[in-house]
């Protein structure tokens, strides 16, 4: 948000924090019901995506930990070539997976059409603390 833009907040002491935020967002951006539904669907999608990403990273960590432990075990039992190959492929797999996830994440960040609304909500939440 630009610094020269002035924001006015309407704060009603009889309402709770979420109602104040909702009223200010609707009043400022003049969102129709369809736009509100679209915004809430987008927020729901982002929350589901975050949960799926967290689960994916947990499984990636567990798989990597087990593969590295198995590779080190192979090295301890004098299977040097097999253990080294397993450890190197595990690192390569993790690097490729993280790079692909980063690429997908940056593409998702570019397509957010509600950035201004989210920024306004965060400013309003900070003011209401």
Coordinates of N, CA and C in Angstrom, one line a residue:
X1 N 0.8 -1.2 0.0 CA 0.0 0.0 0.0 C 0.9 1.2 0.0
X2 N 0.5 2.2 -0.8 CA 1.4 3.4 -0.9 C 1.2 4.3 0.3
X3 N 2.3 5.0 0.6 CA 2.3 5.8 1.9 C 1.3 7.0 1.7
X4 N 1.1 7.5 0.5 CA 0.3 8.7 0.4 C -1.2 8.4 0.5
X5 N -1.6 7.1 0.4 CA -3.0 6.7 0.5 C -3.4 6.9 2.0
X6 N -4.5 7.5 2.2 CA -5.1 7.7 3.5 C -6.2 6.6 3.7
X7 N -6.1 6.0 4.9 CA -7.1 5.0 5.3 C -7.9 5.5 6.4
X8 N -9.2 5.3 6.3 CA -10.1 5.7 7.4 C -10.8 4.4 7.9
X9 N -10.8 4.3 9.2 CA -11.4 3.1 9.8 C -12.6 3.6 10.5
X10 N -13.7 2.8 10.4 CA -14.9 3.0 11.1 C -14.9 2.0 12.3
X11 N -14.8 2.5 13.5 CA -14.7 1.6 14.6 C -16.0 1.8 15.5
X12 N -16.8 0.8 15.6 CA -18.0 0.8 16.4 C -17.7 0.0 17.7
X13 N -17.7 0.7 18.9 CA -17.3 0.0 20.1 C -18.3 -1.2 20.5
X14 N -19.5 -1.2 19.9 CA -20.4 -2.3 20.2 C -20.1 -3.6 19.4
X15 N -19.3 -3.5 18.5 CA -19.0 -4.7 17.6 C -17.7 -5.3 18.0
X16 N -17.6 -6.6 17.7 CA -16.3 -7.3 18.0 C -15.3 -7.0 16.9
X17 N -14.1 -7.5 17.1 CA -13.0 -7.2 16.1 C -13.3 -7.7 14.7
X18 N -13.8 -8.9 14.6 CA -14.0 -9.5 13.2 C -15.1 -8.7 12.5
X19 N -16.1 -8.3 13.2 CA -17.2 -7.5 12.6 C -16.7 -6.1 12.1
X20 N -15.8 -5.5 12.9 CA -15.2 -4.2 12.6 C -14.4 -4.4 11.3
X21 N -13.6 -5.4 11.2 CA -12.8 -5.7 10.1 C -13.6 -5.9 8.8
X22 N -14.7 -6.8 9.0 CA -15.6 -7.1 7.9 C -16.2 -5.8 7.4
X23 N -16.8 -5.0 8.3 CA -17.4 -3.8 7.8 C -16.5 -2.8 7.1
X24 N -15.3 -2.7 7.6 CA -14.3 -1.8 7.0 C -13.9 -2.3 5.6
X25 N -13.7 -3.6 5.5 CA -13.3 -4.1 4.2 C -14.4 -3.9 3.1
X26 N -15.7 -4.2 3.5 CA -16.8 -4.1 2.6 C -17.0 -2.6 2.3
X27 N -16.8 -1.7 3.3 CA -17.0 -0.3 3.0 C -15.9 0.3 2.1
X28 N -14.7 -0.2 2.3 CA -13.6 0.4 1.5 C -13.6 -0.1 0.1
X29 N -13.7 -1.4 -0.1 CA -13.5 -2.0 -1.4 C -14.9 -2.3 -2.1
X30 N -16.0 -2.0 -1.5 CA -17.3 -2.2 -2.1 C -17.4 -3.6 -2.8
X31 N -17.1 -4.6 -2.0 CA -17.2 -6.0 -2.5 C -18.6 -6.5 -2.6
X32 N -18.9 -7.1 -3.8 CA -20.2 -7.7 -3.9 C -20.2 -9.0 -3.2
X33 N -21.3 -9.7 -3.1 CA -21.4 -11.0 -2.5 C -20.6 -12.0 -3.3
X34 N -20.6 -11.9 -4.6 CA -19.8 -12.9 -5.4 C -18.3 -12.7 -5.1
X35 N -17.9 -11.4 -5.0 CA -16.5 -11.2 -4.7 C -16.1 -11.6 -3.3
X36 N -17.0 -11.5 -2.4 CA -16.7 -12.0 -1.0 C -16.6 -13.5 -1.0
X37 N -17.5 -14.2 -1.7 CA -17.4 -15.6 -1.8 C -16.1 -16.1 -2.5
X38 N -15.8 -15.4 -3.5 CA -14.5 -15.7 -4.2 C -13.3 -15.5 -3.3
X39 N -13.3 -14.4 -2.6 CA -12.2 -14.2 -1.6 C -12.1 -15.2 -0.6
X40 N -13.3 -15.6 0.0 CA -13.3 -16.7 1.0 C -12.9 -18.0 0.5
X41 N -13.3 -18.3 -0.8 CA -12.9 -19.6 -1.4 C -11.3 -19.6 -1.6
X42 N -10.8 -18.4 -2.0 CA -9.4 -18.3 -2.2 C -8.6 -18.5 -0.8
X43 N -9.1 -17.9 0.2 CA -8.5 -18.1 1.6 C -8.6 -19.6 2.0
X44 N -9.8 -20.2 1.7 CA -9.9 -21.6 2.1 C -9.0 -22.5 1.3
X45 N -8.8 -22.2 0.0 CA -7.9 -22.9 -0.8 C -6.5 -22.8 -0.3
X46 N -6.1 -21.6 0.1 CA -4.7 -21.3 0.6 C -4.5 -22.1 1.9
X47 N -5.5 -22.1 2.8 CA -5.3 -22.9 4.0 C -5.2 -24.4 3.8
X48 N -6.0 -24.9 2.8 CA -5.9 -26.3 2.5 C -4.5 -26.6 1.8
X49 N -4.1 -25.7 1.0 CA -2.8 -25.9 0.4 C -1.6 -25.8 1.4
X50 N -1.7 -25.0 2.4 CA -0.7 -24.9 3.4 C -0.7 -26.2 4.2
X51 N -1.9 -26.7 4.5 CA -1.9 -28.0 5.3 C -1.3 -29.1 4.4
X52 N -1.6 -29.2 3.2 CA -1.1 -30.2 2.3 C 0.4 -30.1 2.2
X53 N 0.9 -28.8 2.1 CA 2.4 -28.6 2.0 C 3.1 -29.0 3.3
X54 N 2.5 -28.7 4.4 CA 3.1 -29.1 5.7 C 3.1 -30.7 5.8
X55 N 2.1 -31.3 5.4 CA 2.1 -32.8 5.4 C 3.1 -33.4 4.4
X56 N 3.2 -32.7 3.2 CA 4.2 -33.2 2.3 C 5.7 -33.0 2.8
X57 N 5.9 -31.9 3.4 CA 7.3 -31.7 4.0 C 7.5 -32.6 5.2
X58 N 6.5 -33.0 5.9 CA 6.7 -34.0 7.0 C 7.1 -35.3 6.5
X59 N 6.4 -35.8 5.4 CA 6.7 -37.1 4.8 C 8.1 -37.0 4.1
X60 N 8.4 -35.9 3.5 CA 9.7 -35.8 2.9 C 10.8 -35.9 3.9
X61 N 10.6 -35.2 5.1 CA 11.6 -35.3 6.2 C 11.8 -36.7 6.7
X62 N 10.6 -37.4 6.9 CA 10.7 -38.8 7.4 C 11.4 -39.7 6.4
X63 N 11.0 -39.6 5.1 CA 11.6 -40.4 4.1 C 13.1 -40.2 4.0
X64 N 13.5 -38.9 4.0 CA 14.9 -38.6 3.9 C 15.7 -39.1 5.1
X65 N 15.1 -38.9 6.3 CA 15.7 -39.4 7.5 C 15.9 -40.9 7.5
X66 N 14.9 -41.7 7.1 CA 15.0 -43.1 7.0 C 16.0 -43.6 5.9
X67 N 16.0 -42.9 4.8 CA 16.9 -43.3 3.7 C 18.3 -43.0 4.1
X68 N 18.6 -41.9 4.7 CA 19.9 -41.5 5.2 C 20.4 -42.5 6.3
X69 N 19.5 -42.8 7.2 CA 19.9 -43.8 8.2 C 20.2 -45.2 7.6
X70 N 19.4 -45.6 6.6 CA 19.6 -46.8 5.9 C 21.0 -46.8 5.2
X71 N 21.2 -45.7 4.5 CA 22.5 -45.5 3.8 C 23.7 -45.5 4.7
X72 N 23.6 -44.9 5.9 CA 24.7 -44.9 6.8 C 24.8 -46.3 7.4
X73 N 23.7 -47.0 7.6 CA 23.8 -48.4 8.0 C 24.5 -49.3 7.0
X74 N 24.2 -49.1 5.7 CA 24.9 -49.8 4.7 C 26.4 -49.5 4.7
X75 N 26.8 -48.3 4.9 CA 28.2 -47.9 5.0 C 28.8 -48.6 6.2
X76 N 28.1 -48.7 7.3 CA 28.6 -49.4 8.5 C 28.8 -50.9 8.3
X77 N 28.0 -51.5 7.4 CA 28.1 -52.9 7.1 C 29.0 -53.2 5.9
X78 N 29.8 -52.3 5.5 CA 30.8 -52.4 4.5 C 30.2 -52.5 3.1
X79 N 29.0 -52.0 2.9 CA 28.4 -51.9 1.5 C 28.6 -50.4 1.1
X80 N 29.8 -50.1 0.8 CA 30.2 -48.7 0.5 C 29.5 -48.1 -0.7
X81 N 29.5 -48.9 -1.8 CA 29.0 -48.3 -3.1 C 27.5 -48.2 -2.9
X82 N 26.8 -49.1 -2.4 CA 25.4 -49.1 -2.3 C 24.9 -48.0 -1.3
X83 N 25.6 -47.8 -0.2 CA 25.3 -46.8 0.8 C 25.6 -45.4 0.2
X84 N 26.7 -45.2 -0.5 CA 27.0 -43.9 -1.1 C 26.0 -43.5 -2.1
X85 N 25.6 -44.5 -3.0 CA 24.6 -44.2 -4.0 C 23.3 -43.8 -3.4
X86 N 22.9 -44.5 -2.3 CA 21.6 -44.2 -1.6 C 21.7 -42.8 -1.0
X87 N 22.7 -42.5 -0.4 CA 22.9 -41.2 0.3 C 22.8 -40.0 -0.8
X88 N 23.6 -40.2 -1.8 CA 23.7 -39.2 -2.9 C 22.3 -39.0 -3.6
X89 N 21.6 -40.1 -3.9 CA 20.3 -40.0 -4.6 C 19.3 -39.4 -3.6
X90 N 19.4 -39.7 -2.3 CA 18.5 -39.0 -1.4 C 18.7 -37.5 -1.4
X91 N 19.9 -37.1 -1.3 CA 20.1 -35.6 -1.4 C 19.7 -35.0 -2.7
X92 N 19.9 -35.7 -3.8 CA 19.5 -35.1 -5.1 C 17.9 -35.1 -5.1
X93 N 17.3 -36.1 -4.6 CA 15.8 -36.2 -4.6 C 15.3 -35.0 -3.8
X94 N 15.8 -34.8 -2.6 CA 15.4 -33.7 -1.7 C 15.6 -32.3 -2.4
X95 N 16.7 -32.1 -3.0 CA 17.0 -30.8 -3.7 C 16.0 -30.6 -4.8
X96 N 15.8 -31.6 -5.6 CA 14.8 -31.5 -6.8 C 13.4 -31.2 -6.2
X97 N 13.0 -31.9 -5.2 CA 11.7 -31.8 -4.6 C 11.5 -30.3 -4.1
X98 N 12.5 -29.9 -3.4 CA 12.4 -28.5 -2.8 C 12.4 -27.4 -3.9
X99 N 13.2 -27.6 -4.9 CA 13.2 -26.7 -6.0 C 11.8 -26.6 -6.8
X100 N 11.2 -27.8 -7.0 CA 9.9 -27.8 -7.6 C 8.8 -27.2 -6.8
X101 N 8.9 -27.5 -5.5 CA 7.9 -26.8 -4.5 C 8.1 -25.3 -4.5
X102 N 9.3 -24.8 -4.6 CA 9.6 -23.4 -4.6 C 9.1 -22.8 -5.9
X103 N 9.2 -23.5 -7.0 CA 8.7 -22.9 -8.2 C 7.2 -22.8 -8.2
X104 N 6.5 -23.8 -7.7 CA 5.1 -23.8 -7.6 C 4.6 -22.7 -6.6
X105 N 5.3 -22.6 -5.5 CA 5.0 -21.5 -4.6 C 5.1 -20.1 -5.1
X106 N 6.2 -19.9 -5.9 CA 6.3 -18.5 -6.5 C 5.3 -18.3 -7.6
X107 N 4.8 -19.3 -8.3 CA 3.8 -19.1 -9.3 C 2.4 -18.8 -8.6
X108 N 2.2 -19.4 -7.4 CA 1.0 -19.1 -6.7 C 1.0 -17.7 -6.1
X109 N 2.1 -17.2 -5.7 CA 2.2 -15.9 -5.1 C 1.9 -14.8 -6.2
X110 N 2.3 -15.1 -7.4 CA 2.0 -14.1 -8.4 C 0.6 -14.0 -8.8
X111 N -0.2 -15.0 -8.6 CA -1.6 -15.0 -9.0 C -2.6 -14.5 -8.0
X112 N -2.1 -14.0 -6.8 CA -3.1 -13.5 -5.8 C -3.7 -12.2 -6.2
X113 N -5.0 -12.2 -6.4 CA -5.6 -10.9 -6.9 C -6.2 -10.1 -5.7
X114 N -6.1 -10.7 -4.5 CA -6.7 -10.1 -3.3 C -5.6 -9.5 -2.4
X115 N -4.4 -9.2 -2.9 CA -3.3 -8.7 -2.1 C -3.7 -7.4 -1.4
X116 N -4.4 -6.5 -2.0 CA -4.7 -5.2 -1.4 C -5.7 -5.5 -0.2
X117 N -6.6 -6.4 -0.3 CA -7.5 -6.7 0.7 C -6.8 -7.3 1.9
X118 N -5.9 -8.3 1.6 CA -5.1 -8.9 2.7 C -4.3 -7.9 3.4
X119 N -3.7 -7.0 2.7 CA -2.8 -6.0 3.3 C -3.7 -5.0 4.2
X120 N -4.8 -4.7 3.7 CA -5.7 -3.8 4.5 C -6.2 -4.5 5.8
X121 N -6.5 -5.8 5.7 CA -6.9 -6.6 6.8 C -5.8 -6.6 7.9
X122 N -4.6 -6.9 7.4 CA -3.4 -6.9 8.4 C -3.2 -5.6 9.0
X123 N -3.3 -4.5 8.3 CA -3.1 -3.1 8.9 C -4.2 -2.9 9.9
X124 N -5.5 -3.3 9.6 CA -6.6 -3.1 10.5 C -6.5 -3.9 11.7
X125 N -6.0 -5.1 11.6 CA -5.8 -6.0 12.8 C -4.7 -5.4 13.7
X126 N -3.7 -4.9 13.1 CA -2.6 -4.3 13.9 C -3.1 -3.0 14.7
X127 N -4.0 -2.2 14.0 CA -4.5 -1.1 14.7 C -5.5 -1.4 15.8
X128 N -6.2 -2.5 15.7 CA -7.2 -2.9 16.7 C -6.6 -3.7 17.9
X129 N -5.3 -4.0 17.8 CA -4.7 -4.7 19.0 C -4.7 -3.9 20.2

